[in-house]
Coordinates of C-alpha atoms and ligand atoms in Angstrom, one line a residue:
M22 CA 40.6 95.6 3.0
D23 CA 41.3 93.4 0.3
S24 CA 39.8 89.7 -0.5
V25 CA 39.9 86.9 -2.9
L26 CA 36.3 85.1 -2.7
V27 CA 35.9 81.5 -2.9
I28 CA 33.1 80.0 -5.1
D29 CA 31.5 77.6 -3.9
F30 CA 31.0 74.1 -6.0
G31 CA 30.0 71.7 -2.8
G32 CA 34.0 70.3 -3.0
Q33 CA 35.4 69.1 0.3
Y34 CA 38.1 71.4 0.5
S35 CA 36.3 74.5 0.1
Q36 CA 36.7 75.6 3.6
L37 CA 40.0 74.5 3.7
I38 CA 41.3 76.9 0.6
A39 CA 39.0 80.0 2.7
R40 CA 41.3 79.0 5.7
R41 CA 44.8 78.8 4.2
V42 CA 43.8 82.2 1.7
R43 CA 43.0 83.6 5.2
E44 CA 46.7 82.2 7.2
L45 CA 48.7 84.5 4.1
R46 CA 46.4 87.2 5.8
V47 CA 44.4 87.9 3.4
F48 CA 40.4 87.8 3.7
S49 CA 38.7 85.3 2.4
E50 CA 34.8 83.8 2.3
L51 CA 32.9 80.4 0.3
I52 CA 30.8 81.9 -1.5
P53 CA 27.3 79.6 -2.8
Y54 CA 28.2 78.7 -6.4
D55 CA 24.4 80.3 -6.8
T56 CA 24.9 83.9 -5.5
S57 CA 24.4 87.0 -8.2
I58 CA 27.2 88.4 -10.0
E59 CA 26.2 91.9 -8.6
E60 CA 26.4 90.3 -5.0
I61 CA 30.3 89.8 -5.5
K62 CA 30.4 92.9 -7.4
R63 CA 29.4 94.3 -4.5
K64 CA 32.1 92.7 -2.3
N65 CA 34.4 94.0 -4.7
P66 CA 37.2 91.4 -4.0
K67 CA 40.2 91.1 -5.7
G68 CA 40.2 88.3 -6.9
L69 CA 38.0 84.8 -7.0
I70 CA 39.0 80.9 -6.3
F71 CA 36.6 78.2 -8.2
S72 CA 36.3 75.6 -5.8
G73 CA 36.4 71.8 -6.5
S74 CA 33.1 70.0 -6.7
P75 CA 31.7 66.5 -5.8
Y76 CA 29.9 66.3 -9.6
S77 CA 31.2 65.4 -12.9
I78 CA 31.1 68.2 -15.9
A79 CA 31.7 65.3 -18.6
S80 CA 28.7 63.1 -16.7
G81 CA 26.7 66.1 -17.0
G82 CA 23.1 66.2 -15.2
N83 CA 20.4 69.2 -14.4
E84 CA 22.3 69.3 -10.5
M85 CA 25.6 70.4 -11.6
P86 CA 26.4 73.2 -10.4
V87 CA 27.2 76.4 -12.9
I88 CA 27.8 79.8 -13.1
D89 CA 27.1 82.0 -16.0
K90 CA 30.3 82.8 -17.9
K91 CA 30.2 86.3 -17.5
F92 CA 32.0 85.6 -13.7
L93 CA 35.0 85.1 -16.4
S94 CA 34.7 88.4 -17.6
L95 CA 34.8 89.8 -14.2
G96 CA 38.2 92.2 -15.0
I97 CA 40.0 89.7 -11.8
P98 CA 42.2 87.6 -11.6
I99 CA 40.5 83.7 -11.1
L100 CA 41.8 80.5 -10.1
G101 CA 40.6 77.6 -11.0
I102 CA 41.0 74.0 -8.6
C103 CA 40.3 70.1 -9.8
Y104 CA 36.6 71.4 -10.4
G105 CA 36.8 74.4 -10.9
M106 CA 39.0 74.2 -13.3
Q107 CA 37.1 72.1 -15.3
L108 CA 33.9 74.5 -15.3
M109 CA 36.4 77.6 -16.8
A110 CA 38.1 74.9 -19.4
R111 CA 33.8 74.1 -20.8
L112 CA 32.2 77.9 -19.7
C113 CA 35.1 78.8 -22.5
G114 CA 35.0 76.7 -25.2
G115 CA 37.1 73.7 -24.0
D116 CA 36.7 70.0 -24.4
I117 CA 36.2 68.2 -20.4
V118 CA 37.2 64.5 -21.0
R119 CA 36.4 60.9 -18.7
T120 CA 39.7 59.8 -18.8
G121 CA 39.4 56.6 -17.6
S122 CA 42.2 56.6 -15.7
N123 CA 41.4 58.7 -12.3
E124 CA 43.7 59.9 -10.4
Y125 CA 43.8 59.8 -7.3
G126 CA 47.0 60.8 -4.1
K127 CA 49.9 62.3 -4.0
T128 CA 51.4 62.5 -8.1
E129 CA 54.4 63.8 -9.0
I130 CA 53.6 67.0 -11.4
N131 CA 55.7 68.6 -14.3
L132 CA 55.1 72.8 -13.9
D133 CA 55.5 76.0 -16.6
L134 CA 57.9 77.8 -14.2
S135 CA 57.1 80.7 -17.1
S136 CA 53.1 80.8 -15.3
P137 CA 53.2 84.1 -13.0
L138 CA 51.3 81.3 -10.9
F139 CA 54.3 79.1 -10.5
D140 CA 57.0 82.0 -10.3
G141 CA 59.8 80.8 -7.6
L142 CA 59.0 76.9 -7.6
K143 CA 60.9 73.9 -8.8
I144 CA 60.2 72.0 -12.5
K145 CA 58.9 68.8 -10.8
E146 CA 56.8 69.2 -7.5
S147 CA 54.7 66.9 -5.9
C148 CA 50.7 67.4 -5.8
L149 CA 47.7 65.9 -4.5
M150 CA 45.3 64.9 -7.2
S151 CA 41.7 63.3 -6.8
H152 CA 39.9 63.4 -10.2
R153 CA 38.4 61.5 -12.5
D154 CA 37.1 64.3 -15.2
S155 CA 40.1 66.2 -17.1
V156 CA 40.2 68.9 -18.9
G157 CA 41.1 67.3 -23.0
K158 CA 41.7 70.7 -24.7
V159 CA 42.6 74.1 -23.8
P160 CA 39.8 76.9 -24.4
E161 CA 41.3 79.0 -27.3
G162 CA 43.5 82.2 -25.6
F163 CA 44.5 79.6 -23.1
K164 CA 48.4 77.8 -22.3
A165 CA 49.0 74.3 -20.5
I166 CA 51.1 74.9 -17.5
A167 CA 51.4 71.9 -15.7
S168 CA 51.4 68.3 -16.9
T169 CA 51.9 64.8 -15.5
P170 CA 52.5 61.5 -17.1
N171 CA 48.8 60.8 -17.5
L172 CA 47.3 64.1 -17.8
P173 CA 48.8 66.5 -19.9
I174 CA 46.6 69.2 -18.5
A175 CA 47.2 69.7 -14.9
G176 CA 47.3 72.9 -15.2
M177 CA 46.4 76.4 -18.2
E178 CA 46.3 80.2 -17.6
H179 CA 45.2 82.5 -20.4
P180 CA 47.8 85.2 -19.8
G181 CA 45.5 88.0 -20.6
K182 CA 43.0 87.8 -18.8
K183 CA 44.4 86.5 -15.9
L184 CA 42.1 83.0 -15.7
F185 CA 44.5 80.4 -13.9
G186 CA 42.7 76.5 -13.8
I187 CA 45.1 74.0 -11.7
Q188 CA 43.3 70.2 -11.7
F189 CA 45.7 69.5 -8.2
H190 CA 45.0 70.6 -4.6
P191 CA 47.4 73.3 -3.4
E192 CA 45.2 73.8 -0.4
V193 CA 46.2 70.4 1.7
M194 CA 49.6 69.3 3.2
H195 CA 50.1 66.3 0.5
T196 CA 51.1 69.4 -2.0
P197 CA 54.4 70.6 -0.2
S198 CA 54.2 73.7 -2.6
G199 CA 50.5 74.9 -2.0
M200 CA 51.0 77.8 -0.4
D201 CA 53.1 79.2 -2.6
I202 CA 50.9 79.2 -5.7
L203 CA 48.2 80.5 -3.6
R204 CA 50.9 83.1 -2.5
N205 CA 52.0 83.8 -6.0
F206 CA 48.1 84.0 -6.9
L207 CA 46.6 86.6 -4.3
F208 CA 50.2 88.7 -4.2
D209 CA 51.6 88.9 -7.4
I210 CA 48.4 88.0 -9.7
C211 CA 45.9 90.0 -7.5
G212 CA 47.8 92.4 -6.0
C213 CA 46.0 91.9 -2.5
S214 CA 47.9 93.4 1.1
P215 CA 48.4 90.8 3.2
N216 CA 46.6 93.1 6.1
W217 CA 43.3 91.1 7.3
T218 CA 45.4 90.8 10.7
M219 CA 43.6 90.4 13.9
V220 CA 43.9 94.2 14.8
S221 CA 42.2 95.3 11.2
I222 CA 39.4 92.8 12.1
I223 CA 39.0 94.8 15.9
E224 CA 39.2 97.8 14.1
S225 CA 37.0 97.3 11.5
E226 CA 33.9 95.6 13.9
T227 CA 34.2 98.2 16.3
E228 CA 33.5 100.7 14.0
K229 CA 31.0 98.3 12.0
T230 CA 28.8 97.7 15.3
K231 CA 29.3 101.8 16.1
E232 CA 27.3 102.7 12.8
T233 CA 24.4 100.0 14.0
V234 CA 24.0 100.0 17.5
G235 CA 24.3 104.5 16.9
K236 CA 23.2 105.4 20.6
G237 CA 20.9 102.3 21.1
E238 CA 21.3 99.7 24.3
V239 CA 22.5 96.2 23.3
I240 CA 22.7 92.8 25.3
C241 CA 24.8 89.8 24.9
G242 CA 24.3 86.3 25.9
L243 CA 27.3 85.1 27.5
S244 CA 28.4 81.5 28.0
G245 CA 31.2 81.8 29.9
G246 CA 33.6 80.4 26.2
V247 CA 36.1 82.1 24.3
D248 CA 32.9 82.8 21.3
S249 CA 30.0 85.1 24.1
S250 CA 33.5 86.5 25.5
V251 CA 35.4 87.7 23.0
A252 CA 32.2 88.3 21.0
A253 CA 30.8 90.9 24.2
L254 CA 34.6 92.3 24.5
L255 CA 34.6 93.6 20.3
V256 CA 30.9 95.2 21.2
H257 CA 32.6 96.8 24.5
R258 CA 35.0 98.3 22.9
A259 CA 32.5 100.0 20.6
V260 CA 29.5 100.6 23.0
G261 CA 31.1 100.6 26.6
D262 CA 28.4 100.8 29.3
R263 CA 25.1 99.9 26.8
L264 CA 25.7 96.9 26.5
T265 CA 24.9 94.5 29.2
C266 CA 25.8 90.7 29.0
I267 CA 23.0 88.2 30.1
F268 CA 24.6 84.2 31.5
V269 CA 21.4 81.6 31.6
D270 CA 21.7 78.6 33.4
H271 CA 19.4 76.8 31.5
G272 CA 20.1 73.7 34.5
L273 CA 21.8 72.3 31.4
L274 CA 25.5 73.2 32.0
R275 CA 28.3 71.3 33.3
K276 CA 28.7 71.1 37.3
D277 CA 29.7 74.0 39.7
E278 CA 29.4 76.0 35.9
A279 CA 27.6 78.6 36.7
K280 CA 29.8 79.8 40.3
Q281 CA 32.9 79.9 38.0
V282 CA 31.8 81.8 34.9
I283 CA 30.1 84.3 37.2
E284 CA 33.4 84.6 39.2
T285 CA 36.0 83.8 35.8
F286 CA 33.4 86.9 34.8
K287 CA 33.7 89.2 37.1
K288 CA 37.3 88.9 37.6
N289 CA 38.5 89.4 34.1
L290 CA 35.5 91.2 32.4
K291 CA 34.8 94.6 33.6
M292 CA 31.3 94.6 32.0
N293 CA 27.9 94.6 33.1
L294 CA 26.1 91.3 34.4
I295 CA 22.5 90.1 34.5
H296 CA 22.5 85.9 35.6
I297 CA 18.9 84.4 35.3
D298 CA 18.4 81.1 36.7
A299 CA 16.2 79.2 34.3
K300 CA 16.7 76.1 34.9
D301 CA 12.9 74.9 36.2
R302 CA 11.5 77.3 32.8
F303 CA 14.3 74.7 30.2
L304 CA 13.8 71.1 32.2
K305 CA 9.9 71.8 32.1
R306 CA 10.1 73.0 27.8
L307 CA 11.9 69.5 26.7
K308 CA 9.9 67.3 29.2
G309 CA 9.7 63.7 27.5
I310 CA 11.8 65.6 23.9
I311 CA 13.5 63.4 21.7
D312 CA 14.4 64.5 18.7
P313 CA 17.6 66.4 18.8
E314 CA 16.9 68.7 16.0
E315 CA 13.1 69.7 18.6
K316 CA 15.3 69.6 20.9
R317 CA 18.3 72.4 20.0
K318 CA 14.7 74.8 17.9
I319 CA 13.0 74.7 22.1
I320 CA 16.4 75.7 23.2
G321 CA 17.3 78.5 21.1
E322 CA 14.2 79.9 21.1
E323 CA 14.1 79.7 25.2
F324 CA 17.4 81.3 24.8
I325 CA 16.0 84.2 22.7
R326 CA 12.7 84.4 24.6
I327 CA 14.6 85.4 27.7
F328 CA 17.1 87.9 26.2
E329 CA 14.3 89.6 24.5
E330 CA 12.3 89.9 28.5
E331 CA 15.3 91.1 29.8
A332 CA 15.9 93.9 26.5
L333 CA 12.6 95.5 27.5
K334 CA 14.0 95.8 30.9
I335 CA 16.8 97.5 29.7
K336 CA 15.3 101.0 28.0
N337 CA 14.7 98.5 25.3
A338 CA 17.5 97.2 24.0
D339 CA 17.3 95.9 20.5
Y340 CA 20.3 94.6 19.9
L341 CA 21.7 90.7 20.6
V342 CA 25.0 90.3 20.6
Q343 CA 25.7 86.2 19.8
G344 CA 28.8 84.6 19.9
T345 CA 28.5 82.4 16.5
L346 CA 30.6 81.4 14.3
Y347 CA 32.0 80.5 10.6
S348 CA 31.3 76.7 11.9
D349 CA 28.0 77.0 13.2
V350 CA 27.1 79.3 10.3
I351 CA 27.9 76.6 7.2
E352 CA 26.9 73.3 9.8
S353 CA 23.7 74.9 10.3
G354 CA 23.4 75.1 6.0
T355 CA 24.6 77.5 3.6
G356 CA 23.2 77.4 -0.1
T357 CA 26.1 74.7 -1.3
A358 CA 27.1 73.0 2.3
A359 CA 24.0 70.2 3.5
K360 CA 22.2 71.2 6.8
I361 CA 23.8 68.5 9.6
K362 CA 22.3 69.9 12.5
S363 CA 20.8 73.7 13.4
H364 CA 23.3 74.9 15.4
H365 CA 21.2 76.7 18.3
N366 CA 22.1 80.4 17.7
V367 CA 21.3 80.0 13.7
G368 CA 19.2 77.3 12.3
G369 CA 17.7 77.2 16.1
L370 CA 16.0 80.6 15.9
P371 CA 12.7 81.6 15.7
E372 CA 11.4 83.2 13.4
D373 CA 9.4 86.1 14.8
M374 CA 12.9 87.3 16.9
K375 CA 12.4 90.5 17.6
L376 CA 16.0 92.0 18.8
K377 CA 18.4 92.0 15.9
L378 CA 21.1 90.2 15.8
I379 CA 25.0 91.6 16.9
E380 CA 27.3 88.2 15.5
P381 CA 31.2 89.4 15.1
L382 CA 32.2 86.0 14.9
R383 CA 30.3 85.3 12.1
L384 CA 33.0 84.9 9.7
L385 CA 35.2 83.4 11.9
F386 CA 36.9 80.0 12.7
K387 CA 37.5 79.0 16.6
D388 CA 41.3 78.8 15.8
E389 CA 41.2 82.0 14.7
I390 CA 38.1 84.2 17.2
R391 CA 40.8 82.5 19.7
K392 CA 44.1 84.8 18.2
L393 CA 41.2 87.5 18.6
G394 CA 41.1 87.1 22.3
I395 CA 44.7 87.1 23.5
E396 CA 45.0 90.6 21.4
L397 CA 42.3 92.2 22.9
G398 CA 43.7 90.6 26.1
L399 CA 41.0 88.0 27.3
S400 CA 43.0 85.7 30.1
D401 CA 44.5 82.2 29.0
E402 CA 40.8 80.7 31.5
I403 CA 38.5 81.8 29.1
V404 CA 41.3 81.7 25.4
W405 CA 42.3 78.3 25.9
R406 CA 38.8 76.7 27.7
Q407 CA 37.3 73.9 25.8
P408 CA 34.2 74.2 23.9
F409 CA 30.9 73.4 25.1
P410 CA 27.7 74.2 23.3
G411 CA 25.0 76.1 23.8
P412 CA 22.2 73.6 23.9
G413 CA 24.7 71.9 26.6
L414 CA 24.4 68.9 28.2
A415 CA 20.2 68.2 26.6
I416 CA 22.6 66.8 22.9
R417 CA 25.1 64.9 25.2
I418 CA 22.1 62.8 26.9
I419 CA 20.6 61.2 24.0
G420 CA 16.6 60.2 24.6
D421 CA 14.8 62.4 26.9
I422 CA 16.2 64.3 29.8
T423 CA 15.5 64.0 33.1
L424 CA 17.1 65.6 36.4
E425 CA 18.9 62.3 37.5
K426 CA 20.5 61.5 34.5
I427 CA 21.6 65.5 34.7
K428 CA 23.2 64.9 37.7
I429 CA 24.8 61.6 36.3
L430 CA 26.4 63.3 33.3
Q431 CA 27.3 66.2 35.4
D432 CA 28.9 64.3 37.5
A433 CA 31.1 62.2 34.7
D434 CA 32.1 64.8 33.2
E435 CA 33.5 66.2 36.3
I436 CA 35.8 63.0 36.1
V437 CA 36.8 63.1 32.3
I438 CA 37.9 66.4 32.6
E439 CA 39.9 66.2 35.6
E440 CA 41.7 63.1 34.2
I441 CA 42.2 65.2 31.5
K442 CA 43.7 67.9 33.3
R443 CA 45.2 64.9 35.8
A444 CA 47.0 64.3 32.5
G445 CA 48.2 67.6 31.4
L446 CA 46.3 67.3 28.6
Y447 CA 43.3 69.6 28.6
R448 CA 45.1 72.7 26.2
K449 CA 46.0 70.1 23.4
I450 CA 42.5 68.1 23.5
W451 CA 39.9 70.6 21.2
Q452 CA 37.2 68.9 23.8
S453 CA 36.7 66.4 26.3
F454 CA 33.6 65.0 28.2
A455 CA 31.1 62.1 29.2
I456 CA 28.5 61.3 27.0
L457 CA 24.9 59.8 28.4
P458 CA 23.3 56.8 26.0
S459 CA 19.6 56.4 27.7
I460 CA 20.0 52.5 27.4
K461 CA 21.1 50.3 30.8
S462 CA 23.1 47.3 30.5
V463 CA 24.4 44.8 33.4
G464 CA 27.0 44.5 35.4
V465 CA 28.2 43.0 38.8
M466 CA 29.4 45.3 41.4
G467 CA 30.1 43.7 44.9
D468 CA 27.8 40.3 44.6
E469 CA 24.9 42.2 43.5
R470 CA 23.3 42.4 39.9
T471 CA 23.3 46.1 38.6
Y472 CA 21.4 47.0 36.2
A473 CA 22.3 50.3 35.5
Y474 CA 23.7 52.9 33.4
P475 CA 26.6 53.5 30.7
I476 CA 28.9 56.8 30.1
A477 CA 30.6 57.1 26.7
I478 CA 34.0 59.2 26.6
R479 CA 34.4 61.5 23.9
A480 CA 38.2 63.1 23.2
F481 CA 38.9 64.5 19.4
S482 CA 41.7 66.8 18.0
S483 CA 40.9 69.2 15.5
V484 CA 41.6 73.0 14.5
D485 CA 38.4 74.1 13.4
A486 CA 35.8 71.5 14.4
M487 CA 34.5 71.2 11.2
T488 CA 37.2 67.9 10.9
A489 CA 38.1 65.8 14.1
D490 CA 40.2 63.0 15.0
W491 CA 39.8 61.2 18.2
V492 CA 42.6 61.3 20.3
R493 CA 44.4 57.8 21.1
L494 CA 44.4 58.0 24.8
P495 CA 46.8 56.6 27.0
Y496 CA 45.9 53.5 28.2
D497 CA 45.7 54.7 32.5
V498 CA 44.4 57.9 31.6
L499 CA 41.5 56.1 30.4
E500 CA 41.0 52.9 32.9
R501 CA 41.2 56.3 35.3
M502 CA 38.5 58.0 34.0
S503 CA 36.4 54.7 33.8
S504 CA 37.2 53.2 36.8
R505 CA 36.3 56.3 39.3
I506 CA 33.0 56.6 36.6
I507 CA 32.0 53.9 37.7
N508 CA 32.8 53.9 41.8
E509 CA 31.9 58.0 41.6
V510 CA 28.9 58.2 39.7
D511 CA 25.6 56.3 41.3
G512 CA 23.5 55.4 38.0
V513 CA 26.6 53.9 36.0
N514 CA 28.0 50.5 35.7
R515 CA 29.6 50.8 32.5
V516 CA 32.0 53.3 30.3
V517 CA 33.3 53.3 26.6
Y518 CA 35.5 55.0 24.8
D519 CA 33.7 56.8 21.2
I520 CA 36.8 56.1 18.4
S521 CA 34.9 57.5 15.1
S522 CA 36.4 61.1 13.7
K523 CA 34.5 63.4 12.0
P524 CA 32.9 62.6 9.2
P525 CA 31.6 60.3 9.4
S526 CA 30.2 61.0 12.9
T527 CA 29.9 64.1 14.7
I528 CA 31.5 65.7 17.2
E529 CA 28.4 65.5 19.9
W530 CA 26.3 62.4 19.4
E531 CA 23.5 64.8 18.6
Ligands
XMP1 P1 28.7 68.9 15.8 O1 28.5 68.1 16.5 O2 28.6 69.4 15.0 O3 30.0 70.1 16.3 O4 30.4 68.6 15.2 C1 31.2 70.9 16.2 C2 31.4 71.8 17.4 O5 30.1 72.3 17.3 C3 29.1 72.5 19.1 N1 28.2 72.7 18.6 C4 27.4 73.2 18.8 N2 27.7 74.6 19.3 N3 25.8 75.1 19.5 C5 26.3 75.7 20.0 O6 27.2 76.5 20.5 C6 25.3 73.7 19.1 O7 23.6 73.8 19.0 C7 26.2 72.8 18.7 N4 26.7 72.4 18.1 C8 27.5 71.2 18.5 C9 30.8 70.9 19.5 O8 30.2 71.2 20.5 C10 31.8 71.0 19.2 O9 32.6 71.8 19.5

């Protein structure tokens, strides 16, 4: 399978570049800039893309991410974007200057159409610029291929070495011809074939799992959501009945969720399933814990301990399948991405874990996993289920977790989901749920003073959970949720709506 890797210097659009490449059916992943050249060679990419970065080459500094010049001599085409172009210029002996006139936003650009990068485009296009530094003089062997009124060198090319740089961002919507530029790079310049399809992923993951597992036994942590169901289906294709799914009820699920998951599973997925009721065990360990990272670590560890115990009972299964996805991996901290939170199934794993992990979805985004689920014949009910985090309500009860709070939150959450479904919004919205902040406020019900919990409602749209925008829910939907929650859920006297997007907030409150 052809691939083009994105060398990540920490730019805000790095992942989007990888997504765009994948949309053109060429496999791509983010590679931290300090990855060794041997590792890159091992991955055998057909091209590289250097991402942007928050750092400035003109200002220098020790923290500035740089790579060895040898990267430019791998013999494969490279496209540098923004900082990536400047770094390429610097490594080849060009000049980087702080222009003084910053360019941010939509800008008209003149293109040299003789460059294969701009094949089929117009002489004038519009693009998104976001930079302070720029290339002042192209290095030897390069020529300028794009300019704006403020910027004489907005693009450059070394024709013989197939090295290209563009100061603007082709990966964003504000550059309408951006996908054409990427298409030219991938297919005409790198010579890739668009062979990264759902069918090819299914085939390669099945083969890989068969090879890894051999004749061994496998268990799978199944939550009932789309990720773990797709992961289970994929592995089931490879090992058949040697796979046993384990559904753990940690007592922090949504109302009646355990029953629903088991029914749906039995109806849709013909695989071995064990249901573990571990409510007491989890709640005992979480008693009095208020730190979000500690909650996640405890939950991650308890899950693994249960899986290990079950693995011993199943003729010593050695492998554990998890539905970890790419956004979990990135947000739990990679070489270049900062750690935001330890997703329970990535950063929350105990160090002494005995089971070996199989994570067939580790490099996929949620929308790609849904497409894979459809290809594998998974029912709409599972494919379109809104995501629910592994630590469940533990990270939606802010502060310490008690049975009383769990019951309040489950009841409120059920109303939120019912009303979202009633308004026909369930599939259109990425996630919608209730949060219980552990504070109390004063209210009046009848003639009585109340002193009770508020419930926060969160509903937002997203493509991959890496960024999210709060949904402008109709007032009547909000009003129905508010009045039903206050009237029907004991212990609540106030409802608020969370109107923060990600970034700067995260989706879950903890
Ligand atoms: P955040 O809060 O990081 O959430 O913006 C991004 C997406 O990930 C889900 N999430 C998790 N899923 N284990 C999971 O399986 C976790 O520890 C976890 N934390 C957050 C969250 O619901 C959202 O969809």
